[in-house]
Amino acid sequence: MPHLSSDHGTSATHHTERTDGIEKNMPDSPPNILFIMSDDHAAHAMSCYGSRINTTPHLDRIADGGMRFDNCFCTNSICGPSRATILTGTYNHVNGVTTLATRLDNRQLNFAKLLQDAGYQTAVSGKWHLGQGPEHWPTGFDHYSILQGQGPYFDPEMVCDGRKVQHSGYTTDIITDQSLDWLARRDPERPFCLLYHHKAPHRPWEPDDRNARMYDDVDIPEPETFNDDYSHRSAAAAAARMRVESDLNEQDLKEPVPPGLSPEQEKSWKYQRYIKDYLRVIASVDDNVGRVLDYLDAEGLTEDTIVMYTSDQGFFLGDHGWYDKRFMYEESLRMPFIIRYPREIQPGSACTDMILNVDFAPTFLDYAGVAIPASFQGSSLRPLLRGSTPATWQSSMYYRYWMHGATHNVFAHYGVRTHRYKLIYFYNDGLGQAGTIDERYAPEWELFDLENDPCELHSVYADPAYAEVVRELKAELHRLQEKVGDERYTADVD
Ligand code: CA
C-alpha cells in the first residue's frame, strides 16, 4: 500500500486492539467507504426496522452484518438541506442551504475534499440536488455523474464531470451500473469513498417493468393514524397540503379515480395507488443495492469496506393521512441508518443512542484517520459503533424547517427532541428566505410526551402538569440554538 498523504495530521493506521474479538487483522490502509443514500425512504418501509408493509432483503444484509440505529434524526427534513448538512458537516444556517430554493456554494469545505486530500479515490453517482451549474456541481470528487435537480425515473440526462450525457433506461439501474463501473476502474491500491445516491423513492414513484405488478393482488395495511383529524394540535398540522385524500395529483396516481367511490373508499384507493408504487420503486433500490453488495463480496472487499445506508429524511407513508415530509413529527424526522464494517462493528447489533445527519461527515473522517475540522458541528459515531457510547453523548437534538408555506404549506418551525419529549415552536414566518411565502401567522407551541403519545396526536403544551417540562425544554432548545450558532425567533422570549 502506498503511503497516504494527509495534511490533517493524523495517522492512517488502524491497529487498536479490542477485547471482544471484533477488531482483528486491522489493515494499514483506512477502510473503503460506500455511502448509499436514497431519497425519501422512511425507516418504516424497511424490514430490518420492522416494516409491516414490505421487505428489503438486500438492505437487511447491511443491518444483519452491522449496526442498526433506531434514533437517527435529520436536522431539517427536506432533500437539499439534509444533503448539504451530510456533506459539509454543518447545520443549514451555516451552510446556507435552508430551503429547496437555496443552493450549495461548492467552495465550502466538505468531507469528500478532506478524504481526497488524504489519498482516497472519491466519486458520487446519482442524486445530488444541491443546485445546477458549475458553481454548485460536486467538488472534492475525482469523478461525478449526477442527475440534474430531482432527475426522472427513466432516461435521465446526467452531468458527468462537467459534461451533459443522455442515458436510456431505468435511473435506479443506471446509477448502479455507473457505480459498479467506477469501482471496477478504480486503483485497487488506494481506498475509495463512493457516494452511491438514488433518486428513488422520491415522488412521482414510477416503477420499472420488473416490479410494476408487485402487490397487485394484495392490500397494503393502512397506518394507525391514517384518519387523523388534526385536532389537539397547533393550526399547522391541519393546514398542511400533503394529504393522501386531496393532494395527490394525476401524475402521482397515474390513473383516474374509479367512479362511484365514497370519500372514505376514495381515500383508501388513493393510498393503495400511492403506497404500492412507493414500495415498488424501493424494491428496485433494494435489488440494486444487492448487486453492489454482491460485487463487494466477489471482489473480496467486504471486510475492508464500510457500507452505510440512509435516506436524506423520513417520509409519511399515509401516517396522519399524509405523504411527503418537512414536519418535525416522527415519521418525517427519522432517518434509516444502518452501517456495516466487519472489522469493527458487531454484526446484528442495534443502538438507541441519538444520532444526527450532521454526525455522518465526522464519522467518515474518523474512520479515514483524518482530523475532524473544528468547523464541523457533529460528532463521530465511531465510539457508538464500537459499542461504547461516551457518557457525554447527545441526548437532545435541534431541528429547524425553514421553508415556510412552500409547496405543501408546512409552516416554518424549530424544536428540540429528547428521548422522552418533543417541543416544537411553529414561528410561522418565512423570514425572507428564498422559497418561502410572505404571509406570517401567530406563533404556536406544541409539546408531545412520546412515551404516552408516540403517534403525536395530542399536544400537552398547555397542560399544567407539563409546565416544568415545558420550562426545561425551552431552556434546552435555546441552549442548543446557542451551541450551534442559530438565532431564535424574535417572539420566542423566556
Ligand atoms: Ca428527500
XYZ file of C-alpha atoms and ligand atoms in Angstrom:
495
model
C 0.000 0.000 0.000
C 1.367 3.450 -0.812
C 1.680 5.954 1.973
C -1.451 8.023 2.290
C -0.665 11.671 2.460
C -2.610 13.644 4.989
C -2.456 17.341 5.608
C -4.586 16.913 8.655
C -2.062 15.474 10.992
C -3.411 12.083 11.960
C -2.181 8.578 11.475
C -3.738 6.447 8.798
C -3.057 3.186 10.616
C -5.721 1.244 12.493
C -4.130 -1.162 14.925
C -6.228 -0.546 18.022
C -6.921 -3.740 19.927
C -10.263 -4.713 21.295
C -11.032 -7.367 23.840
C -14.281 -8.642 22.316
C -12.594 -10.128 19.269
C -14.393 -7.971 16.683
C -11.389 -5.983 15.610
C -8.848 -8.247 14.028
C -6.088 -8.092 11.463
C -6.570 -4.390 11.031
C -5.148 -3.165 7.727
C -2.514 -0.475 7.335
C -4.798 1.373 4.961
C -8.011 3.106 6.027
C -11.244 1.375 5.045
C -13.162 1.944 1.851
C -16.406 3.871 2.296
C -19.546 3.033 0.351
C -22.155 5.613 1.301
C -25.546 4.581 -0.069
C -28.359 7.107 0.193
C -31.835 7.072 -1.246
C -34.337 9.909 -1.374
C -37.384 9.911 0.929
C -37.071 6.302 2.090
C -38.707 6.072 5.513
C -37.320 3.577 8.009
C -40.771 2.072 8.457
C -40.547 0.785 4.879
C -37.528 -1.416 5.631
C -37.900 -4.900 7.037
C -34.831 -4.503 9.276
C -36.845 -1.737 11.010
C -39.904 -3.967 11.353
C -41.877 -2.744 8.347
C -45.476 -4.006 8.230
C -45.760 -3.264 4.510
C -42.695 -4.581 2.636
C -39.443 -6.489 2.809
C -35.990 -5.222 1.884
C -33.791 -8.339 1.908
C -30.661 -6.720 0.489
C -30.766 -3.667 2.730
C -31.261 -6.082 5.594
C -27.914 -7.675 4.682
C -26.273 -4.422 5.760
C -28.176 -4.369 9.060
C -27.561 -8.077 9.680
C -23.866 -7.597 9.075
C -23.558 -4.454 11.199
C -25.485 -1.994 13.346
C -28.974 -0.531 13.047
C -29.590 2.876 14.606
C -33.101 3.317 15.956
C -32.897 7.038 16.743
C -31.275 8.716 13.763
C -32.775 12.140 13.043
C -32.349 14.811 10.401
C -31.890 18.436 11.334
C -34.203 19.731 8.550
C -36.473 17.214 6.875
C -36.119 18.112 3.224
C -33.893 16.970 0.361
C -31.233 19.586 -0.475
C -30.829 20.903 3.072
C -30.262 17.425 4.527
C -27.781 16.621 1.778
C -25.889 19.858 2.431
C -25.685 19.005 6.127
C -24.419 15.496 5.416
C -21.754 16.734 3.000
C -20.474 19.751 4.921
C -20.993 18.550 8.485
C -22.822 21.771 9.340
C -26.370 22.926 10.095
C -28.309 24.746 7.377
C -27.974 28.221 8.903
C -24.202 27.687 8.490
C -24.035 26.035 5.045
C -26.757 28.326 3.680
C -28.958 25.586 2.194
C -32.023 26.316 4.289
C -34.711 25.602 1.652
C -35.116 23.938 -1.742
C -34.661 27.352 -3.377
C -31.192 27.814 -1.885
C -28.079 26.238 -3.410
C -24.818 24.881 -2.103
C -21.779 27.081 -2.641
C -19.349 24.327 -3.623
C -16.328 26.280 -2.338
C -17.336 25.212 1.143
C -15.343 22.542 2.914
C -16.835 19.050 2.754
C -15.789 15.585 3.850
C -15.040 14.459 0.272
C -12.369 17.151 -0.121
C -10.697 16.013 3.074
C -10.790 12.351 2.048
C -9.407 13.253 -1.363
C -6.545 15.170 0.286
C -5.836 12.109 2.413
C -5.384 9.887 -0.636
C -8.864 8.494 -1.122
C -10.383 7.999 -4.561
C -13.717 9.796 -4.387
C -16.805 9.643 -6.578
C -20.506 10.471 -6.480
C -23.050 8.754 -8.678
C -26.743 9.649 -8.872
C -28.775 12.167 -6.908
C -27.028 15.400 -5.983
C -29.774 18.007 -5.738
C -27.612 20.818 -4.397
C -28.018 23.092 -7.396
C -27.355 23.088 -11.121
C -24.496 24.878 -12.830
C -20.743 24.739 -12.281
C -20.779 26.699 -9.020
C -22.992 24.011 -7.482
C -21.525 20.859 -9.024
C -19.639 18.432 -6.793
C -16.231 19.435 -5.507
C -13.916 17.037 -3.706
C -14.676 14.205 -6.120
C -12.306 12.603 -8.637
C -15.376 11.660 -10.633
C -19.048 12.534 -10.599
C -22.109 11.603 -12.631
C -25.177 13.321 -11.240
C -28.816 13.823 -12.003
C -29.936 17.384 -12.650
C -32.315 18.563 -9.956
C -34.714 15.824 -8.930
C -33.983 13.758 -12.022
C -36.512 11.478 -13.751
C -37.159 7.771 -13.190
C -36.431 6.961 -16.845
C -33.889 8.073 -19.438
C -32.044 10.671 -17.355
C -29.753 13.323 -18.720
C -26.865 13.442 -16.265
C -23.871 15.697 -15.745
C -20.677 13.653 -15.855
C -17.511 15.546 -14.877
C -18.867 18.781 -16.334
C -20.472 17.317 -19.469
C -24.125 16.506 -20.062
C -24.739 12.886 -21.059
C -28.077 11.411 -22.135
C -28.807 7.903 -20.803
C -31.590 5.497 -21.620
C -33.071 3.058 -19.152
C -34.259 2.998 -15.556
C -32.470 5.531 -13.409
C -32.034 3.256 -10.385
C -30.290 0.675 -12.602
C -28.200 3.301 -14.380
C -26.882 4.819 -11.152
C -25.906 1.335 -10.011
C -24.239 0.444 -13.320
C -22.213 3.652 -13.149
C -21.194 2.956 -9.562
C -20.059 -0.581 -10.391
C -18.219 0.673 -13.442
C -16.312 3.223 -11.376
C -15.463 0.623 -8.760
C -14.099 -1.664 -11.469
C -11.959 1.154 -12.911
C -10.535 2.401 -9.621
C -6.950 1.968 -8.443
C -7.157 -1.076 -6.132
C -4.081 0.119 -4.222
C -5.850 3.127 -2.746
C -9.016 3.294 -0.612
C -12.196 4.640 -2.137
C -15.161 6.674 -0.987
C -18.163 6.247 -3.253
C -21.424 8.144 -2.776
C -23.997 5.874 -4.436
C -27.133 8.010 -4.250
C -30.527 7.031 -5.605
C -33.311 9.277 -6.864
C -35.842 6.692 -5.737
C -38.171 6.530 -3.878
C -38.842 10.252 -4.380
C -42.126 11.372 -5.923
C -43.628 10.581 -8.510
C -42.849 6.907 -7.703
C -42.546 5.340 -11.170
C -41.716 1.612 -11.042
C -39.773 -0.294 -13.655
C -41.331 -3.216 -15.548
C -39.664 -5.737 -13.244
C -41.567 -4.549 -10.167
C -44.608 -2.884 -11.729
C -47.013 -5.686 -10.836
C -45.684 -6.281 -7.329
C -48.518 -6.060 -4.729
C -51.203 -6.258 -7.437
C -53.079 -8.920 -5.529
C -52.769 -7.553 -2.001
C -53.988 -4.604 0.032
C -51.254 -2.757 1.906
C -52.357 -2.103 5.523
C -53.266 1.497 6.310
C -51.273 3.109 9.112
C -52.691 3.588 12.586
C -53.037 7.358 12.168
C -54.416 7.265 8.613
C -57.620 9.060 9.632
C -56.038 11.670 11.890
C -58.331 14.727 12.166
C -55.504 17.065 13.320
C -57.336 18.117 16.469
C -55.468 18.757 19.739
C -52.530 20.373 17.946
C -51.487 23.738 16.529
C -53.015 25.003 13.283
C -50.015 23.772 11.282
C -50.960 20.097 11.008
C -54.419 20.840 9.641
C -53.060 23.496 7.245
C -50.541 21.210 5.511
C -51.469 20.284 1.958
C -49.964 16.850 1.582
C -52.999 14.747 2.301
C -53.472 11.436 0.554
C -57.176 12.187 0.238
C -56.877 15.535 -1.535
C -53.357 16.464 -2.619
C -52.003 13.593 -4.720
C -52.180 14.654 -8.378
C -52.717 12.787 -11.648
C -49.003 12.203 -12.130
C -48.822 10.651 -8.664
C -51.894 8.463 -9.105
C -51.249 7.583 -12.773
C -54.844 6.553 -13.408
C -58.228 8.182 -12.837
C -60.092 7.611 -9.611
C -62.784 4.961 -10.241
C -66.322 6.382 -10.252
C -68.833 5.711 -7.522
C -66.488 5.568 -4.525
C -67.438 7.073 -1.181
C -64.970 9.658 0.203
C -63.551 7.008 2.556
C -63.194 4.490 -0.277
C -61.545 7.087 -2.490
C -59.014 7.930 0.192
C -58.205 4.246 0.642
C -57.920 3.751 -3.123
C -55.510 6.671 -3.408
C -53.440 5.299 -0.543
C -53.093 1.938 -2.312
C -52.075 3.654 -5.571
C -49.513 5.750 -3.743
C -48.016 3.230 -1.366
C -47.741 0.386 -3.864
C -45.716 2.491 -6.290
C -43.610 3.806 -3.418
C -42.818 0.254 -2.355
C -42.206 -0.892 -5.947
C -39.533 1.734 -6.543
C -37.968 0.749 -3.211
C -37.882 -2.864 -4.414
C -35.691 -1.702 -7.303
C -33.384 0.138 -4.914
C -33.145 -2.996 -2.795
C -32.370 -5.211 -5.815
C -29.677 -2.827 -6.981
C -28.053 -2.462 -3.579
C -27.893 -6.263 -3.633
C -25.900 -6.106 -6.870
C -23.359 -3.785 -5.276
C -23.071 -5.883 -2.112
C -22.536 -8.949 -4.331
C -19.754 -7.090 -6.115
C -18.012 -6.319 -2.821
C -18.276 -9.995 -1.848
C -16.998 -11.224 -5.204
C -14.045 -8.816 -5.170
C -13.071 -9.640 -1.592
C -13.822 -6.070 -0.467
C -16.483 -6.703 2.160
C -14.129 -6.902 5.159
C -12.396 -3.641 4.263
C -15.407 -1.563 3.272
C -17.710 0.485 5.473
C -21.160 0.232 3.918
C -23.866 2.529 5.185
C -27.410 3.037 4.008
C -29.572 6.009 4.830
C -32.095 8.367 3.272
C -31.989 12.163 3.306
C -35.013 12.170 5.627
C -38.060 10.145 6.553
C -41.476 10.228 4.923
C -45.153 9.969 5.802
C -46.496 6.683 4.444
C -50.131 7.638 4.919
C -49.301 8.384 8.557
C -51.530 11.242 9.745
C -53.228 10.956 6.351
C -50.113 12.364 4.642
C -47.393 11.717 2.116
C -44.201 13.894 1.983
C -42.067 15.037 4.950
C -40.955 18.518 6.266
C -42.538 18.344 9.717
C -40.579 17.593 12.856
C -43.068 14.793 13.540
C -41.579 11.339 13.945
C -42.127 9.688 10.555
C -40.505 12.622 8.779
C -37.789 13.376 11.351
C -36.455 9.826 11.492
C -33.837 8.606 9.054
C -32.956 4.991 8.468
C -29.306 4.412 9.288
C -27.649 1.021 9.032
C -23.907 0.517 8.776
C -21.641 -2.477 8.306
C -17.893 -2.794 8.809
C -16.956 -6.326 9.797
C -13.597 -5.326 11.265
C -15.111 -3.052 13.855
C -18.900 -3.334 14.111
C -20.688 -6.225 15.825
C -22.961 -7.990 13.291
C -26.680 -7.846 14.022
C -26.325 -5.092 16.621
C -28.648 -2.151 17.304
C -28.184 1.194 19.001
C -30.812 3.509 20.504
C -28.480 6.445 21.112
C -29.493 9.640 19.348
C -27.552 10.387 16.169
C -28.000 13.108 13.536
C -27.211 13.651 9.862
C -24.629 16.239 10.924
C -22.685 13.360 12.550
C -22.065 11.451 9.306
C -19.190 13.554 7.939
C -17.129 13.380 11.155
C -17.678 9.607 11.193
C -16.223 9.161 7.699
C -13.220 11.302 8.592
C -12.644 9.417 11.831
C -12.509 6.066 10.029
C -10.218 7.547 7.397
C -7.810 8.738 10.062
C -8.379 12.356 9.070
C -8.646 15.070 11.715
C -12.187 16.415 12.086
C -12.169 20.178 11.422
C -13.399 22.377 14.253
C -15.952 23.862 11.858
C -17.772 20.520 11.576
C -20.661 20.580 14.034
C -21.366 16.895 14.637
C -19.515 14.072 16.343
C -18.047 10.832 15.064
C -20.230 7.783 15.635
C -17.228 5.509 15.868
C -17.359 5.061 19.662
C -21.021 4.021 19.383
C -20.172 1.642 16.560
C -17.537 0.060 18.772
C -20.170 -0.441 21.442
C -19.032 2.201 23.881
C -21.130 5.356 23.980
C -19.394 8.292 25.678
C -21.088 9.478 28.880
C -21.392 12.933 27.352
C -23.137 11.740 24.158
C -26.074 13.917 22.974
C -29.499 13.182 24.461
C -31.297 16.050 22.726
C -31.336 17.411 19.189
C -32.126 20.664 17.411
C -34.372 20.799 14.362
C -35.364 23.627 12.041
C -37.624 23.661 8.981
C -37.204 26.987 7.223
C -39.295 26.584 4.074
C -42.385 28.370 5.370
C -45.549 27.786 3.380
C -43.908 26.487 0.210
C -45.305 23.682 -1.941
C -47.098 21.698 0.761
C -47.944 24.631 3.035
C -45.957 23.404 6.018
C -45.225 26.313 8.347
C -41.712 27.228 9.494
C -40.799 25.706 12.841
C -37.958 24.712 15.091
C -37.793 22.481 18.085
C -36.000 20.143 20.407
C -36.397 16.408 20.808
C -35.164 14.385 23.752
C -35.624 10.654 24.212
C -38.925 11.323 26.008
C -40.305 14.647 24.741
C -40.603 16.843 21.691
C -41.169 20.603 21.884
C -41.980 22.371 18.612
C -42.241 26.104 18.044
C -44.160 26.999 14.900
C -42.852 30.525 14.420
C -44.768 30.631 11.120
C -42.595 33.171 9.304
C -40.527 32.821 6.125
C -38.065 35.465 7.330
C -37.412 36.392 3.705
C -35.698 33.069 2.984
C -35.746 32.013 -0.680
C -38.597 29.664 -1.440
C -40.924 30.835 1.335
C -44.193 32.748 1.296
C -44.648 36.258 2.656
C -47.609 35.591 4.945
C -46.898 35.277 8.637
C -49.138 33.693 11.229
C -49.241 33.880 15.008
C -46.633 31.529 16.529
C -47.758 28.382 18.339
C -46.085 25.776 20.530
C -46.603 22.025 20.679
C -45.345 19.529 23.241
C -45.564 15.765 22.839
C -44.924 13.182 25.520
C -43.583 10.434 23.263
C -43.845 7.824 25.983
C -47.597 8.332 26.459
C -48.362 9.528 22.939
C -45.879 8.008 20.464
C -48.108 8.918 17.481
C -48.097 12.614 18.477
C -51.843 13.070 18.396
C -52.292 15.273 21.437
C -50.136 18.261 22.309
C -49.813 18.696 26.080
C -48.153 22.105 25.819
C -50.984 23.828 27.720
C -51.418 21.044 30.306
C -50.339 22.445 33.704
C -48.922 19.036 34.615
C -46.233 19.621 31.963
C -45.357 23.209 32.908
C -41.994 22.230 34.340
C -41.199 20.044 31.317
C -42.006 22.995 29.052
C -39.724 25.268 31.036
C -36.843 22.787 30.912
C -37.273 22.056 27.212
C -37.377 25.719 26.253
C -34.111 26.200 28.120
C -32.670 23.181 26.291
C -33.911 24.459 22.930
C -32.278 27.812 23.482
C -29.089 26.164 24.750
C -28.883 24.089 21.565
C -29.521 27.148 19.394
C -26.668 28.912 21.112
C -24.429 25.869 20.770
C -24.959 25.508 17.006
C -24.998 29.264 16.452
C -28.559 29.687 15.237
C -30.755 32.645 16.135
C -34.053 32.255 17.897
C -37.194 33.883 16.549
C -37.816 37.368 17.906
C -41.127 36.441 19.548
C -39.565 33.405 21.279
C -38.720 35.014 24.605
C -38.225 33.413 28.030
Ca -35.593 13.720 0.094
